[in-house]
C-alpha cells in the first residue's frame, strides 16, 4: 500500500492520499484548508487517479477543500450523516464566535456527489478495503478508516481527530462529548493490534502499541488509574 500525506492550511490538518501503489487509483482522506494544491501536486508526482474523498468528520479544517477537490476530478465525498450538515454550515458546527471568524475566508458547501458512511461498513475503493468505524465524541459523526495488514505491512488506522500521538481530540465544540470519545477509544482503538500504524488528523504518526502504553486517555479508556486532563488537539 502507498500512502502520501501533508499538513494543510492554517491548522496543519493532515491530508492523505492512499493507493495500492504509485500510478494507480487512490482515495483522498480529509482535504482541509488550502489542501487542493497539495493534492494536485501529489497526484501528478505519483501518477495517481483519485476516485473518492473520505472524510473522518465535518469540521472545516478537514473539509474546506472538498468541493474543489471533488469537482476537479468528478469524484464523490463520503461522510457520516451526523456530520454532513457541517460542510454547508461550519458556523453551526464550530460555535458562533469561531465560525464567524472563518466564514469570510472560506467557501463552503457540498460537492455534487455526497455519500453517507455507516458503522462497520467496508468500502471497496481504488483496490483498497477500508473498514468504517463510527467514533463519536469529537463530533457526533466522527469516523475512522482502517485497512487490514498485508504480508509484512501492518494495519493502518486513519483516526481523524479521535486519537493523536499522546492525546485525543477536543470535546468542547458543538457535538463534542467527553464520555462518548472515551467509549469510542475503548471500542475502536483498544481492540486493534499493537502494530497498527495510526495516521491522525494532526501531528505525526504513532502506533496503537505506543499509545496503549503512554497515552493517558487510551490508558484511562482501558481502565488504568485516572489520568490527568492533558491538553487536547484538533479543531
mmCIF file of C-alpha atoms in Angstrom:
data_model
loop_
_atom_site.group_PDB
_atom_site.id
_atom_site.type_symbol
_atom_site.label_atom_id
_atom_site.label_comp_id
_atom_site.label_asym_id
_atom_site.label_seq_id
_atom_site.Cartn_x
_atom_site.Cartn_y
_atom_site.Cartn_z
ATOM 1 C CA UNK A 1 0.000 0.000 0.000
ATOM 2 C CA UNK A 2 1.149 3.517 -0.854
ATOM 3 C CA UNK A 3 0.350 6.499 1.418
ATOM 4 C CA UNK A 4 1.424 10.097 0.856
ATOM 5 C CA UNK A 5 0.358 12.930 3.106
ATOM 6 C CA UNK A 6 0.949 16.530 4.069
ATOM 7 C CA UNK A 7 -0.269 19.041 6.692
ATOM 8 C CA UNK A 8 -2.574 21.577 5.066
ATOM 9 C CA UNK A 9 -3.579 25.132 5.820
ATOM 10 C CA UNK A 10 -3.759 27.222 8.943
ATOM 11 C CA UNK A 11 -4.496 24.270 11.234
ATOM 12 C CA UNK A 12 -1.924 21.838 9.828
ATOM 13 C CA UNK A 13 -4.580 19.226 9.169
ATOM 14 C CA UNK A 14 -3.137 16.043 7.708
ATOM 15 C CA UNK A 15 -4.446 15.136 4.252
ATOM 16 C CA UNK A 16 -3.625 11.659 2.948
ATOM 17 C CA UNK A 17 -3.666 10.048 -0.483
ATOM 18 C CA UNK A 18 -3.923 6.258 -0.287
ATOM 19 C CA UNK A 19 -3.420 3.799 -3.148
ATOM 20 C CA UNK A 20 -2.320 0.207 -3.700
ATOM 21 C CA UNK A 21 0.804 1.613 -5.391
ATOM 22 C CA UNK A 22 2.019 4.703 -7.280
ATOM 23 C CA UNK A 23 0.395 5.062 -10.690
ATOM 24 C CA UNK A 24 -2.905 3.564 -9.560
ATOM 25 C CA UNK A 25 -6.289 4.755 -8.321
ATOM 26 C CA UNK A 26 -6.371 6.415 -4.912
ATOM 27 C CA UNK A 27 -8.656 7.821 -2.245
ATOM 28 C CA UNK A 28 -8.112 11.201 -0.582
ATOM 29 C CA UNK A 29 -8.648 11.462 3.174
ATOM 30 C CA UNK A 30 -9.574 14.845 4.705
ATOM 31 C CA UNK A 31 -8.723 17.560 2.146
ATOM 32 C CA UNK A 32 -8.867 20.505 4.547
ATOM 33 C CA UNK A 33 -7.991 24.189 4.446
ATOM 34 C CA UNK A 34 -5.845 25.054 1.392
ATOM 35 C CA UNK A 35 -5.330 21.363 0.581
ATOM 36 C CA UNK A 36 -6.282 21.395 -3.119
ATOM 37 C CA UNK A 37 -2.849 22.454 -4.413
ATOM 38 C CA UNK A 38 -1.070 19.834 -2.300
ATOM 39 C CA UNK A 39 -3.432 17.133 -3.518
ATOM 40 C CA UNK A 40 -2.784 18.044 -7.146
ATOM 41 C CA UNK A 41 0.958 18.038 -6.576
ATOM 42 C CA UNK A 42 0.932 14.526 -5.126
ATOM 43 C CA UNK A 43 -1.435 13.280 -7.820
ATOM 44 C CA UNK A 44 0.977 14.469 -10.507
ATOM 45 C CA UNK A 45 4.126 13.343 -8.735
ATOM 46 C CA UNK A 46 2.878 9.807 -8.102
ATOM 47 C CA UNK A 47 0.626 9.482 -11.183
ATOM 48 C CA UNK A 48 -2.447 8.814 -9.048
ATOM 49 C CA UNK A 49 -6.081 8.677 -10.133
ATOM 50 C CA UNK A 50 -8.446 9.835 -7.355
ATOM 51 C CA UNK A 51 -11.770 8.002 -7.170
ATOM 52 C CA UNK A 52 -13.200 9.270 -3.864
ATOM 53 C CA UNK A 53 -12.764 11.652 -0.946
ATOM 54 C CA UNK A 54 -13.193 10.186 2.555
ATOM 55 C CA UNK A 55 -13.949 12.493 5.490
ATOM 56 C CA UNK A 56 -13.254 11.499 9.092
ATOM 57 C CA UNK A 57 -15.590 14.257 10.306
ATOM 58 C CA UNK A 58 -17.150 17.520 9.218
ATOM 59 C CA UNK A 59 -15.047 20.244 10.865
ATOM 60 C CA UNK A 60 -13.960 22.868 8.367
ATOM 61 C CA UNK A 61 -10.251 22.177 8.896
ATOM 62 C CA UNK A 62 -10.890 18.708 7.440
ATOM 63 C CA UNK A 63 -13.414 19.515 4.692
ATOM 64 C CA UNK A 64 -12.606 23.036 3.467
ATOM 65 C CA UNK A 65 -11.238 21.810 0.110
ATOM 66 C CA UNK A 66 -13.737 19.026 -0.509
ATOM 67 C CA UNK A 67 -15.708 20.977 -3.139
ATOM 68 C CA UNK A 68 -12.746 21.921 -5.361
ATOM 69 C CA UNK A 69 -11.029 18.542 -4.926
ATOM 70 C CA UNK A 70 -14.181 16.554 -5.763
ATOM 71 C CA UNK A 71 -15.111 18.961 -8.544
ATOM 72 C CA UNK A 72 -11.727 18.813 -10.238
ATOM 73 C CA UNK A 73 -11.892 15.016 -10.508
ATOM 74 C CA UNK A 74 -15.647 14.378 -10.600
ATOM 75 C CA UNK A 75 -15.477 12.075 -7.568
ATOM 76 C CA UNK A 76 -17.848 11.561 -4.604
ATOM 77 C CA UNK A 77 -17.270 12.557 -0.991
ATOM 78 C CA UNK A 78 -18.089 10.122 1.802
ATOM 79 C CA UNK A 79 -19.120 11.444 5.245
ATOM 80 C CA UNK A 80 -21.167 10.223 8.206
ATOM 81 C CA UNK A 81 -24.741 11.587 8.100
ATOM 82 C CA UNK A 82 -24.406 13.134 11.577
ATOM 83 C CA UNK A 83 -21.697 15.487 10.253
ATOM 84 C CA UNK A 84 -22.980 16.129 6.752
ATOM 85 C CA UNK A 85 -24.529 19.493 7.672
ATOM 86 C CA UNK A 86 -21.105 20.845 8.656
ATOM 87 C CA UNK A 87 -19.960 21.096 5.053
ATOM 88 C CA UNK A 88 -22.603 23.742 4.406
ATOM 89 C CA UNK A 89 -22.835 25.274 7.887
ATOM 90 C CA UNK A 90 -19.425 25.345 9.608
ATOM 91 C CA UNK A 91 -20.559 28.180 11.875
ATOM 92 C CA UNK A 92 -23.131 25.874 13.463
ATOM 93 C CA UNK A 93 -20.514 23.148 13.803
ATOM 94 C CA UNK A 94 -17.878 25.331 15.498
ATOM 95 C CA UNK A 95 -19.958 27.722 17.537
ATOM 96 C CA UNK A 96 -20.834 31.249 16.512
ATOM 97 C CA UNK A 97 -17.685 33.064 17.670
ATOM 98 C CA UNK A 98 -15.176 30.795 15.919
ATOM 99 C CA UNK A 99 -17.389 30.088 12.933
ATOM 100 C CA UNK A 100 -17.996 33.757 12.229
ATOM 101 C CA UNK A 101 -14.246 34.467 12.202
ATOM 102 C CA UNK A 102 -13.751 31.870 9.473
ATOM 103 C CA UNK A 103 -16.717 32.495 7.214
ATOM 104 C CA UNK A 104 -15.178 35.452 5.412
ATOM 105 C CA UNK A 105 -12.240 33.470 4.032
ATOM 106 C CA UNK A 106 -13.784 30.097 3.203
ATOM 107 C CA UNK A 107 -16.083 28.810 0.502
ATOM 108 C CA UNK A 108 -18.463 26.248 1.969
ATOM 109 C CA UNK A 109 -20.957 23.791 0.571
ATOM 110 C CA UNK A 110 -21.354 20.199 -0.577
ATOM 111 C CA UNK A 111 -19.808 18.640 -3.662
ATOM 112 C CA UNK A 112 -22.203 17.332 -6.295
ATOM 113 C CA UNK A 113 -22.000 13.722 -5.099
ATOM 114 C CA UNK A 114 -22.169 13.035 -1.343
ATOM 115 C CA UNK A 115 -22.461 9.506 0.025
ATOM 116 C CA UNK A 116 -23.076 8.577 3.638
ATOM 117 C CA UNK A 117 -20.922 6.302 5.785
ATOM 118 C CA UNK A 118 -22.284 3.680 8.176
ATOM 119 C CA UNK A 119 -20.643 1.983 11.128
ATOM 120 C CA UNK A 120 -18.980 -1.292 10.262
ATOM 121 C CA UNK A 121 -19.288 -0.886 6.518
ATOM 122 C CA UNK A 122 -16.381 -1.835 4.287
ATOM 123 C CA UNK A 123 -15.545 0.491 1.397
ATOM 124 C CA UNK A 124 -14.017 -1.236 -1.598
ATOM 125 C CA UNK A 125 -12.423 1.675 -3.423
ATOM 126 C CA UNK A 126 -9.313 2.064 -5.588
ATOM 127 C CA UNK A 127 -8.319 -1.542 -4.953
ATOM 128 C CA UNK A 128 -8.384 -0.881 -1.196
ATOM 129 C CA UNK A 129 -10.549 -2.339 1.552
ATOM 130 C CA UNK A 130 -11.354 0.272 4.223
ATOM 131 C CA UNK A 131 -13.450 -0.533 7.279
ATOM 132 C CA UNK A 132 -15.503 2.349 8.685
ATOM 133 C CA UNK A 133 -15.933 2.658 12.455
ATOM 134 C CA UNK A 134 -18.275 5.296 13.853
ATOM 135 C CA UNK A 135 -16.338 7.013 16.654
ATOM 136 C CA UNK A 136 -18.399 9.861 18.151
ATOM 137 C CA UNK A 137 -17.017 12.196 20.781
ATOM 138 C CA UNK A 138 -15.021 14.814 18.894
ATOM 139 C CA UNK A 139 -18.134 15.249 16.755
ATOM 140 C CA UNK A 140 -21.295 13.183 16.584
ATOM 141 C CA UNK A 141 -20.375 11.877 13.136
ATOM 142 C CA UNK A 142 -16.666 11.218 13.586
ATOM 143 C CA UNK A 143 -15.416 8.024 11.951
ATOM 144 C CA UNK A 144 -12.142 6.209 11.452
ATOM 145 C CA UNK A 145 -10.955 4.216 8.444
ATOM 146 C CA UNK A 146 -8.775 1.148 8.871
ATOM 147 C CA UNK A 147 -7.003 -1.142 6.477
ATOM 148 C CA UNK A 148 -6.033 -4.748 7.149
ATOM 149 C CA UNK A 149 -2.411 -5.707 7.265
ATOM 150 C CA UNK A 150 -0.936 -7.481 4.264
ATOM 151 C CA UNK A 151 2.090 -9.758 4.256
ATOM 152 C CA UNK A 152 4.743 -7.718 6.091
ATOM 153 C CA UNK A 153 2.714 -4.488 6.124
ATOM 154 C CA UNK A 154 0.986 -3.536 9.402
ATOM 155 C CA UNK A 155 -2.648 -2.452 9.541
ATOM 156 C CA UNK A 156 -3.283 1.299 9.292
ATOM 157 C CA UNK A 157 -5.838 3.391 11.172
ATOM 158 C CA UNK A 158 -6.797 6.816 9.823
ATOM 159 C CA UNK A 159 -8.018 8.139 13.149
ATOM 160 C CA UNK A 160 -9.086 11.668 12.268
ATOM 161 C CA UNK A 161 -9.372 13.648 15.496
ATOM 162 C CA UNK A 162 -10.216 10.658 17.673
ATOM 163 C CA UNK A 163 -6.662 9.684 18.596
ATOM 164 C CA UNK A 164 -3.369 11.603 18.334
ATOM 165 C CA UNK A 165 0.163 10.778 19.415
ATOM 166 C CA UNK A 166 -0.084 11.401 23.156
ATOM 167 C CA UNK A 167 -3.548 12.905 23.144
ATOM 168 C CA UNK A 168 -7.095 12.867 21.736
ATOM 169 C CA UNK A 169 -9.475 15.280 20.031
ATOM 170 C CA UNK A 170 -11.143 18.139 21.864
ATOM 171 C CA UNK A 171 -14.745 17.768 23.002
ATOM 172 C CA UNK A 172 -15.689 21.360 23.830
ATOM 173 C CA UNK A 173 -17.180 22.304 20.433
ATOM 174 C CA UNK A 174 -20.833 21.705 19.453
ATOM 175 C CA UNK A 175 -21.489 17.965 19.257
ATOM 176 C CA UNK A 176 -18.462 17.090 21.372
ATOM 177 C CA UNK A 177 -18.910 14.626 24.231
ATOM 178 C CA UNK A 178 -16.170 13.575 26.646
ATOM 179 C CA UNK A 179 -17.874 10.370 27.694
ATOM 180 C CA UNK A 180 -18.567 9.411 24.091
ATOM 181 C CA UNK A 181 -14.968 9.898 22.987
ATOM 182 C CA UNK A 182 -13.729 7.659 25.800
ATOM 183 C CA UNK A 183 -16.197 4.970 24.747
ATOM 184 C CA UNK A 184 -15.056 5.355 21.133
ATOM 185 C CA UNK A 185 -11.420 4.945 22.168
ATOM 186 C CA UNK A 186 -12.321 1.750 24.001
ATOM 187 C CA UNK A 187 -14.481 0.322 21.215
ATOM 188 C CA UNK A 188 -12.489 1.387 18.150
ATOM 189 C CA UNK A 189 -8.851 1.635 19.227
ATOM 190 C CA UNK A 190 -8.242 -0.782 22.078
ATOM 191 C CA UNK A 191 -9.099 -3.976 20.127
ATOM 192 C CA UNK A 192 -6.535 -3.155 17.431
ATOM 193 C CA UNK A 193 -3.162 -4.868 17.169
ATOM 194 C CA UNK A 194 -0.264 -3.001 18.775
ATOM 195 C CA UNK A 195 1.487 -2.859 15.394
ATOM 196 C CA UNK A 196 -1.354 -0.829 13.850
ATOM 197 C CA UNK A 197 0.013 2.429 12.452
ATOM 198 C CA UNK A 198 -2.071 5.449 13.479
ATOM 199 C CA UNK A 199 -2.261 8.301 10.968
ATOM 200 C CA UNK A 200 -4.195 11.057 12.686
ATOM 201 C CA UNK A 201 -5.727 14.349 11.688
ATOM 202 C CA UNK A 202 -2.955 16.407 13.278
ATOM 203 C CA UNK A 203 0.661 15.718 14.200
ATOM 204 C CA UNK A 204 2.942 12.796 13.482
ATOM 205 C CA UNK A 205 2.232 9.110 13.146
ATOM 206 C CA UNK A 206 2.249 6.692 16.021
ATOM 207 C CA UNK A 207 1.148 3.115 16.753
ATOM 208 C CA UNK A 208 -1.597 1.609 18.849
ATOM 209 C CA UNK A 209 1.033 -0.125 20.976
ATOM 210 C CA UNK A 210 2.808 3.141 21.722
ATOM 211 C CA UNK A 211 -0.445 4.881 22.609
ATOM 212 C CA UNK A 212 -1.683 1.940 24.670
ATOM 213 C CA UNK A 213 1.463 2.244 26.787
ATOM 214 C CA UNK A 214 1.786 6.019 27.067
ATOM 215 C CA UNK A 215 -1.350 7.900 26.036
ATOM 216 C CA UNK A 216 -3.178 8.835 29.270
ATOM 217 C CA UNK A 217 -6.592 8.858 27.603
ATOM 218 C CA UNK A 218 -6.195 5.454 25.997
ATOM 219 C CA UNK A 219 -4.909 4.087 29.291
ATOM 220 C CA UNK A 220 -7.904 5.582 31.048
ATOM 221 C CA UNK A 221 -10.200 4.049 28.448
ATOM 222 C CA UNK A 222 -8.603 0.687 29.181
ATOM 223 C CA UNK A 223 -9.389 1.063 32.869
ATOM 224 C CA UNK A 224 -5.970 2.271 34.038
ATOM 225 C CA UNK A 225 -5.600 4.620 37.001
ATOM 226 C CA UNK A 226 -7.148 8.065 36.499
ATOM 227 C CA UNK A 227 -5.210 10.154 34.030
ATOM 228 C CA UNK A 228 -4.627 13.910 34.249
ATOM 229 C CA UNK A 229 -6.505 16.196 31.886
ATOM 230 C CA UNK A 230 -3.749 16.901 29.366
ATOM 231 C CA UNK A 231 -4.437 19.447 26.593
ATOM 232 C CA UNK A 232 -6.276 18.019 23.632
ATOM 233 C CA UNK A 233 -5.722 18.864 19.989
ATOM 234 C CA UNK A 234 -7.600 19.486 16.780
ATOM 235 C CA UNK A 235 -10.287 21.984 15.869
#
